[in-house]
PDB file of C-alpha atoms in Angstrom:
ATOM      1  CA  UNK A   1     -32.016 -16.804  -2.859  1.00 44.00           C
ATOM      2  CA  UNK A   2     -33.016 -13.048  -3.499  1.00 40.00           C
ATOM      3  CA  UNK A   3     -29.661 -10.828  -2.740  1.00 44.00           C
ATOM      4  CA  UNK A   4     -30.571  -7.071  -1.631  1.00 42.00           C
ATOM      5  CA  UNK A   5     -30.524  -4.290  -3.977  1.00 39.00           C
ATOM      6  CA  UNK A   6     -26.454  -2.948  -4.390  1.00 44.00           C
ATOM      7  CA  UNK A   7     -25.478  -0.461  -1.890  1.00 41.00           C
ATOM      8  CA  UNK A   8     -23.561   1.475  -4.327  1.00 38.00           C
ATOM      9  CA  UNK A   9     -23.599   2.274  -8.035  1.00 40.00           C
ATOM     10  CA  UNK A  10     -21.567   1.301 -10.580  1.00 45.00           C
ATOM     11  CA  UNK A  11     -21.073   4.498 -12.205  1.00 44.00           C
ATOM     12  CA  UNK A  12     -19.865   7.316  -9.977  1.00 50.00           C
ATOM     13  CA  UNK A  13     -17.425   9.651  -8.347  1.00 57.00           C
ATOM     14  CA  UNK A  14     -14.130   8.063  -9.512  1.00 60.00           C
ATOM     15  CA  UNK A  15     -12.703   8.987  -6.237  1.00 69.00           C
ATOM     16  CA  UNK A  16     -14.988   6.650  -4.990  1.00 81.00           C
ATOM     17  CA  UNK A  17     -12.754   3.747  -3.290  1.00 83.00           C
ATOM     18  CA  UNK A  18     -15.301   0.848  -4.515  1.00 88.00           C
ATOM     19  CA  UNK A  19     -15.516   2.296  -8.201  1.00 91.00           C
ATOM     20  CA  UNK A  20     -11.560   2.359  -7.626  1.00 90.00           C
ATOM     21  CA  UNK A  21     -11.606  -1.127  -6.651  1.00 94.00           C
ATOM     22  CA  UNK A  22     -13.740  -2.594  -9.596  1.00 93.00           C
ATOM     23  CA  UNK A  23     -11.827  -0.646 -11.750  1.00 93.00           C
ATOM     24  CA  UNK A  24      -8.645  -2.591 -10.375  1.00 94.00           C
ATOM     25  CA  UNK A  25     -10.725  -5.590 -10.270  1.00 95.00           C
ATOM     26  CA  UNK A  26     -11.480  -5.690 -14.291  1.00 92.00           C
ATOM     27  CA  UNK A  27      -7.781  -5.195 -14.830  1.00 94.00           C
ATOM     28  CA  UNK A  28      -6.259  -7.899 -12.172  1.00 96.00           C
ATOM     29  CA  UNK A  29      -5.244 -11.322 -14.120  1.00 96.00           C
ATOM     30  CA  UNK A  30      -8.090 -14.753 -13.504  1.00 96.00           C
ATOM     31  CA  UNK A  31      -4.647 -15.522 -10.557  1.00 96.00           C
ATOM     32  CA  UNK A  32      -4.162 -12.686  -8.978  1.00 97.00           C
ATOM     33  CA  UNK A  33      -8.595 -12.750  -8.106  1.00 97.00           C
ATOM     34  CA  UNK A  34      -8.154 -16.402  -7.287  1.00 96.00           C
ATOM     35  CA  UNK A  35      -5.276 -15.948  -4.933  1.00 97.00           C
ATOM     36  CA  UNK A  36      -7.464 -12.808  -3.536  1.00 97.00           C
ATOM     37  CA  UNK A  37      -9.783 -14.933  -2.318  1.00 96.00           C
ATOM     38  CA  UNK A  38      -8.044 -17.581  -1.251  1.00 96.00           C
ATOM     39  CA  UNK A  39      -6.130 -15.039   1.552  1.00 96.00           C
ATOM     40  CA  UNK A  40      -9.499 -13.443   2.178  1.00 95.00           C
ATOM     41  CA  UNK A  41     -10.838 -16.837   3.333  1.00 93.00           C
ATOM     42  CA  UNK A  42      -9.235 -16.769   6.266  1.00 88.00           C
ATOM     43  CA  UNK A  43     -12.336 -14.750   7.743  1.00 84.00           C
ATOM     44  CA  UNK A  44     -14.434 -17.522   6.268  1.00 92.00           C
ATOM     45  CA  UNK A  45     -16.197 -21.012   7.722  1.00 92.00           C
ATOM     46  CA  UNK A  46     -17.025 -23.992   5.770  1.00 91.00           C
ATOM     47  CA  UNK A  47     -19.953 -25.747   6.253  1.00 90.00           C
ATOM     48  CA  UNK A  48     -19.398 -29.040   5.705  1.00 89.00           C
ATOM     49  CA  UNK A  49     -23.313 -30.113   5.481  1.00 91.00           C
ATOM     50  CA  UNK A  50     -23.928 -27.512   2.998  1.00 90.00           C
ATOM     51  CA  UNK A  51     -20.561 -27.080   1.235  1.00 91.00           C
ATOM     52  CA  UNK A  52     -20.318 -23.937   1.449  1.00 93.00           C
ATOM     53  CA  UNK A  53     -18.031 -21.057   2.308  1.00 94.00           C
ATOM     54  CA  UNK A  54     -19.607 -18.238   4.510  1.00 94.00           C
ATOM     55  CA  UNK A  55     -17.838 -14.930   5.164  1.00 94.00           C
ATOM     56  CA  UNK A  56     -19.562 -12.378   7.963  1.00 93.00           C
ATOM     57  CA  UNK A  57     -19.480  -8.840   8.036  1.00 91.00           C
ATOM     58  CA  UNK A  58     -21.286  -5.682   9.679  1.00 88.00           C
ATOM     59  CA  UNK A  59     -20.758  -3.821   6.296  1.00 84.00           C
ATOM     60  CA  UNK A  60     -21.971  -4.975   3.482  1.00 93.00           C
ATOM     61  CA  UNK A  61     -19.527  -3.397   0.739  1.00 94.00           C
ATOM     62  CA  UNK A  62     -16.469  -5.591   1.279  1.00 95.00           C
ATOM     63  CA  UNK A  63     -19.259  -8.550   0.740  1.00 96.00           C
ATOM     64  CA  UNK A  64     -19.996  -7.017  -2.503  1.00 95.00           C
ATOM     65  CA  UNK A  65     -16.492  -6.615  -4.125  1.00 96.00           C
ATOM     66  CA  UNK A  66     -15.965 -10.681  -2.865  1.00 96.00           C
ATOM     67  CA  UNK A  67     -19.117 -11.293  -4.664  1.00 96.00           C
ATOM     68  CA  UNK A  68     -18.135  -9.507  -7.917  1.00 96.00           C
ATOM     69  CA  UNK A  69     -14.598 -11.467  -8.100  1.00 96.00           C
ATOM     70  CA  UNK A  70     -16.624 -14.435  -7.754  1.00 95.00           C
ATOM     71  CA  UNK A  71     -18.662 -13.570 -10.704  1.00 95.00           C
ATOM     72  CA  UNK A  72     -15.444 -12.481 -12.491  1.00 95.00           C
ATOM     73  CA  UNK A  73     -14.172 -16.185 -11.543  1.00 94.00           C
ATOM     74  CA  UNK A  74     -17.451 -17.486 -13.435  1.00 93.00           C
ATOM     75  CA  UNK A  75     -19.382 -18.890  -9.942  1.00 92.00           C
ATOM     76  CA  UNK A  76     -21.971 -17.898  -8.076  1.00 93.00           C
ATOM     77  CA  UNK A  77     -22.808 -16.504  -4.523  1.00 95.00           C
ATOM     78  CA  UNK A  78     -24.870 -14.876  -2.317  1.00 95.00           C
ATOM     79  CA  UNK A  79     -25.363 -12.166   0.314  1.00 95.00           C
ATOM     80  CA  UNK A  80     -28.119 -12.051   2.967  1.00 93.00           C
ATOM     81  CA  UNK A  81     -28.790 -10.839   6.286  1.00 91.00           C
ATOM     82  CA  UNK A  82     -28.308 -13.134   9.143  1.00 85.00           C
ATOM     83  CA  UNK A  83     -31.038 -12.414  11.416  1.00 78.00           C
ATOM     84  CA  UNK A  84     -33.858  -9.155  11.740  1.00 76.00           C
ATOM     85  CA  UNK A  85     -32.207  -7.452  14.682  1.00 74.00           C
ATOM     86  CA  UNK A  86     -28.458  -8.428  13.543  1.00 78.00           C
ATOM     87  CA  UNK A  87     -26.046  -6.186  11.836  1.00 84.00           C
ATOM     88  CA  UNK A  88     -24.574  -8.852  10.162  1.00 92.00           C
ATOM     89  CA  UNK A  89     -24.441  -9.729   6.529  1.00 94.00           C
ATOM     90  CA  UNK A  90     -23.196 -12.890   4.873  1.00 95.00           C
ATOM     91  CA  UNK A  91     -21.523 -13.790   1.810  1.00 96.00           C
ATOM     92  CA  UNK A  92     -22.192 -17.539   0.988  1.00 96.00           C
ATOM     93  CA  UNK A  93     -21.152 -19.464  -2.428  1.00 95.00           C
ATOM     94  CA  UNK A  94     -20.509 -23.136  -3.178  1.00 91.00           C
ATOM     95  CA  UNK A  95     -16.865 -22.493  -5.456  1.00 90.00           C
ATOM     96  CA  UNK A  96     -14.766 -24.965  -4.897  1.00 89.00           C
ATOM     97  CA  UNK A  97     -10.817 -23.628  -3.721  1.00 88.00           C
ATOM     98  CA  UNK A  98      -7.808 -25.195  -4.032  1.00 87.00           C
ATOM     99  CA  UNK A  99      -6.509 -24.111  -0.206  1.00 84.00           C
ATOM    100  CA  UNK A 100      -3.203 -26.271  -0.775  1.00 87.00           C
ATOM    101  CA  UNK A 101      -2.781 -23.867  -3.952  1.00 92.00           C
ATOM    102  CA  UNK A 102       0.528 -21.325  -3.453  1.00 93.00           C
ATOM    103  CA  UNK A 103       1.184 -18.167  -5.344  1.00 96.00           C
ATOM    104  CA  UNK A 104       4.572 -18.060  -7.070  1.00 96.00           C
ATOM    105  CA  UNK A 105       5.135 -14.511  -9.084  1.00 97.00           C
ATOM    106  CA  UNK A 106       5.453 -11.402  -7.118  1.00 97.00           C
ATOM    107  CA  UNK A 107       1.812 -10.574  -8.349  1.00 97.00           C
ATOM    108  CA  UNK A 108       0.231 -13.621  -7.064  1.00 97.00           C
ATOM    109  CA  UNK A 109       1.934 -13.163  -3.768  1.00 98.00           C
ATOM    110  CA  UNK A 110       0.645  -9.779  -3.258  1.00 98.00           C
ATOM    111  CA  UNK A 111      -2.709  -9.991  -4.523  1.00 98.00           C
ATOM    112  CA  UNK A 112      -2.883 -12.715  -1.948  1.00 98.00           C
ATOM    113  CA  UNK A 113      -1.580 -10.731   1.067  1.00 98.00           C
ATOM    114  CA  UNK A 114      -4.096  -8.194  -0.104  1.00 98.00           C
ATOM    115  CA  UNK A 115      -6.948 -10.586   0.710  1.00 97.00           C
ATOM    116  CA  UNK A 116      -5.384 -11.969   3.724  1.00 97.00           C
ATOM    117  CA  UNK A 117      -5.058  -8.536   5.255  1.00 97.00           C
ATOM    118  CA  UNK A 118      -8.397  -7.532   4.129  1.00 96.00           C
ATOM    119  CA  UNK A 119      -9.817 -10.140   6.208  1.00 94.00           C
ATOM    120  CA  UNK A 120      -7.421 -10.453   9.052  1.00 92.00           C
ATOM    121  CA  UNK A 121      -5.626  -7.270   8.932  1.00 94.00           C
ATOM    122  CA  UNK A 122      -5.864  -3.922  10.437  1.00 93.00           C
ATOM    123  CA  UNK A 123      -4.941  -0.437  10.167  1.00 95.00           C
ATOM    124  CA  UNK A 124      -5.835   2.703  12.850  1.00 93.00           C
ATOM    125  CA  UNK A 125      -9.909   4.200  11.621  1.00 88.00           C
ATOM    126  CA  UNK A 126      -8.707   7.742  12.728  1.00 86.00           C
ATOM    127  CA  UNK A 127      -5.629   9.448  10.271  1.00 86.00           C
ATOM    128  CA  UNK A 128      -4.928  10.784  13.606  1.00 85.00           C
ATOM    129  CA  UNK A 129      -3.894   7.545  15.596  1.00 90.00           C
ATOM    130  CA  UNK A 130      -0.396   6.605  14.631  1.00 93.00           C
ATOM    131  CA  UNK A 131      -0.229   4.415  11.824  1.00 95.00           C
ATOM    132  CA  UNK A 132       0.001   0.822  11.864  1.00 96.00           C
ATOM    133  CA  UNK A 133      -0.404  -2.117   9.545  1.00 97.00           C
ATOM    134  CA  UNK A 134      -0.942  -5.350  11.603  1.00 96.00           C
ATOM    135  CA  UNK A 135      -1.663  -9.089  10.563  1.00 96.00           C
ATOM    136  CA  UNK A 136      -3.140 -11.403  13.090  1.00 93.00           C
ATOM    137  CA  UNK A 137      -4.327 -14.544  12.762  1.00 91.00           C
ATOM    138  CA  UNK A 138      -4.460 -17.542  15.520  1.00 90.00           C
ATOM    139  CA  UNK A 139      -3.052 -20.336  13.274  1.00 90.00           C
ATOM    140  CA  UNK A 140       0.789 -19.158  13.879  1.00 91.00           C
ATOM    141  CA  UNK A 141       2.279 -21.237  11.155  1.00 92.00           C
ATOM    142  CA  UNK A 142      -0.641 -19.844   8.319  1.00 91.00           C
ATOM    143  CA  UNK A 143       0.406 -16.505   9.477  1.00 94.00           C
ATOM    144  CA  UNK A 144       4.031 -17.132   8.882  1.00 95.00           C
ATOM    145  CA  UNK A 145       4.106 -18.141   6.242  1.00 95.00           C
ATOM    146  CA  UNK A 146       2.083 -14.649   5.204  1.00 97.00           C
ATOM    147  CA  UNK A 147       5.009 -12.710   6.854  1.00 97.00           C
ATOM    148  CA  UNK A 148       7.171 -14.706   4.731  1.00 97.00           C
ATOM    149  CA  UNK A 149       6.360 -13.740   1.314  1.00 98.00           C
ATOM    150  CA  UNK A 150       6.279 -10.073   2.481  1.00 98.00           C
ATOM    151  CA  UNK A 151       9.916 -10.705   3.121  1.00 97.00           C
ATOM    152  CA  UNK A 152      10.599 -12.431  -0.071  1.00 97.00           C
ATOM    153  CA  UNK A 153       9.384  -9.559  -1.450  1.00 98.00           C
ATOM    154  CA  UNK A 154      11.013  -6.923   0.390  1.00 97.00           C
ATOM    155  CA  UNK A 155       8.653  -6.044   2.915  1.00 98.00           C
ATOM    156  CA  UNK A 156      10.238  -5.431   6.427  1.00 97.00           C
ATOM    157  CA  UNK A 157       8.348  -6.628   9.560  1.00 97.00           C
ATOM    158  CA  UNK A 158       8.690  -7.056  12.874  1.00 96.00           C
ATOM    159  CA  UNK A 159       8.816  -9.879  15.227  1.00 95.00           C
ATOM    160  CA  UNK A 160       6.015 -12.681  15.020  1.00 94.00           C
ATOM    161  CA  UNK A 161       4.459 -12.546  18.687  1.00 93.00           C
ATOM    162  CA  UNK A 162       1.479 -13.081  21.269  1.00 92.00           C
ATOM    163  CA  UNK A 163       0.348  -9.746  22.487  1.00 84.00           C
ATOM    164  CA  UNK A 164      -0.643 -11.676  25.765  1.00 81.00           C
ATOM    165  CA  UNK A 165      -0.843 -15.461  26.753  1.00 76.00           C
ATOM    166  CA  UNK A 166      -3.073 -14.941  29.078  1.00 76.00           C
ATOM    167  CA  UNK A 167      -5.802 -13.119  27.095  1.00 76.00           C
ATOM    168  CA  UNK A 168      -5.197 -15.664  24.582  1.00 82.00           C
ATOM    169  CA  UNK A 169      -2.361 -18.047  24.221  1.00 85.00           C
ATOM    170  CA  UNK A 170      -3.288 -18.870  20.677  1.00 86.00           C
ATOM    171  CA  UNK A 171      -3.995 -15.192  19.195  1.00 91.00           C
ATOM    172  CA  UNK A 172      -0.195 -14.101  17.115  1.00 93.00           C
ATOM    173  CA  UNK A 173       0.379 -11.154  15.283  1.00 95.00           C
ATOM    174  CA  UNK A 174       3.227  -8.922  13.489  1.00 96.00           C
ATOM    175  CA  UNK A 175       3.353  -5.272  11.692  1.00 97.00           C
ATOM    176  CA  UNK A 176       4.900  -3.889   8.845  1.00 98.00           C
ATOM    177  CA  UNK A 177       7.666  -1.679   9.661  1.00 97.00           C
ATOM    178  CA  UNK A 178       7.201   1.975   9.408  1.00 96.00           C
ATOM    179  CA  UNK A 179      10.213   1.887   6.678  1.00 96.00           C
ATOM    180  CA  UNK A 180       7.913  -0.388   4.514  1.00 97.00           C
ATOM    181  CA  UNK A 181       4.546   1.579   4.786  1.00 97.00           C
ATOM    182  CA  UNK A 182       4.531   3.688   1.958  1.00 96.00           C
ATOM    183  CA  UNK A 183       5.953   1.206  -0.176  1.00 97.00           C
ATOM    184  CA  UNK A 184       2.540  -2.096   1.034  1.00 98.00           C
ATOM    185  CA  UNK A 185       0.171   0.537   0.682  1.00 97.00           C
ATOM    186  CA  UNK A 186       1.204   1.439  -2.361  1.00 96.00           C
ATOM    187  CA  UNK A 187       2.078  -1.934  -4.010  1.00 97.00           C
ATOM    188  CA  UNK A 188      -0.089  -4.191  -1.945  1.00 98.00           C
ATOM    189  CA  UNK A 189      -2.366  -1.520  -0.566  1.00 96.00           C
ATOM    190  CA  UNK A 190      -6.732  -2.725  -0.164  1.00 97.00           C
ATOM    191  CA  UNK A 191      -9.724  -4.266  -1.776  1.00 97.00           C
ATOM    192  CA  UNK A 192     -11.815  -3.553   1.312  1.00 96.00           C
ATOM    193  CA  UNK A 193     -13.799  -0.123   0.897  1.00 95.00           C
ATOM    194  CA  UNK A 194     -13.242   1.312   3.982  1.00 94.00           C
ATOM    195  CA  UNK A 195      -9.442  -0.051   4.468  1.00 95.00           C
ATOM    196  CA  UNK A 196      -8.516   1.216   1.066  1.00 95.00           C
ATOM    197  CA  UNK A 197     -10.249   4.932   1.957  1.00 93.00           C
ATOM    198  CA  UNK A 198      -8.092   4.741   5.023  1.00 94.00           C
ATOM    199  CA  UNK A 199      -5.095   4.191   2.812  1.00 94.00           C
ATOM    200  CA  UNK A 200      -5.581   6.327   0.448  1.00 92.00           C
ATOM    201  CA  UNK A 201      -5.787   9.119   2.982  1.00 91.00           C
ATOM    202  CA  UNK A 202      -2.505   7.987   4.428  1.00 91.00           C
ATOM    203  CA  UNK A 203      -0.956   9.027   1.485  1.00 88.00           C
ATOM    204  CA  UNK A 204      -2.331  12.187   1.069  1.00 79.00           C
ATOM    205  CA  UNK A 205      -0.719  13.323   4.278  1.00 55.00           C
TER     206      UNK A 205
END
């Protein structure tokens, strides 16, 4: 399937947050891309007719630094747009993943919090809303066990919770604590353009 003509260049401003993020890409180890992926699958469906794994997006850009990994990884995928009047673009490839697969070095860990939070995660748009960093996922024990390695590593957090049962009974969440928010963005920080803009800004101030 014909993929649409790259949004960005390669070459560029070097301020650029996507040239900043291939440039981190080329130097990341084959595990810390694999494990990546595997936490930024969480915003993913499998189709089990096709055997595929589809991530969804308005923007495109985040599709197209999962799409270079891939290619880093030595597979194949593809983006396209899901519909003429839809703003919605979708990554697809056939790699097989290892889901039961668990990081073990400090590296791994992160690299794999950086995915998850990439595709689960959120952070305030405006630098003048009062910072947060926020995982939420509905599948409490997969997002435990997320909030787990961030305190293995250090990272404090606060309380695992529903923000309201009766909105959604399933839907649990937790934030970084302020005391640890220099420290994730710097160390963990983003591989999603517009989160690791956001970031980077952050620590500007």
């Amino acid at each position: 399937m014909r993929t649409i003509p790259r949004e960005v260049p390669r070459c560029g401003n070097r301020d650029d947050p996507v040239e900043t993020i291939r440039r981190r890409l080329s130097k990341a180890r084959k595990s810390e891309l694999e494990f990546y992926i595997l936490g930024a699958l969480h915003d993913a469906t499998f189709s089990k007719i096709h055997k595929t794994y589809r991530v969804s997006q308005s923007n495109i850009s985040w599709l197209r630094i999962l799409q270079e990994i891939v290619k880093i990884l030595g597979r194949k995928s593809w983006i396209y747009k899901e519909g003429k009047r839809r703003s919605v673009w979708i990554l697809e490839t056939s790699m097989k993943f290892d889901l039961e697969k668990k990081p073990e070095s400090a590296r791994d860990k992160k690299s794999y919090i950086r995915g998850y939070f990439d595709a689960e995660g959120g952070m305030p748009k405006s630098q003048n809303h009062f910072l947060y960093l926020q995982f939420s996922q509905k599948d409490q024990d997969d997002l435990t066990e997320v909030k787990e390695m961030l305190d293995v590593l250090g990272y404090k957090c606060g309380k695992m919770h529903n923000p309201s049962r009766r909105v959604d009974k399933n839907y649990w969440r937790f934030f970084v604590s302020r005391n640890s928010h220099a420290r994730y963005m710097e160390e963990i920080g983003s591989w999603h353009p517009r989160k690791a803009k956001q970031i980077k800004l952050r620590m500007k101030i």
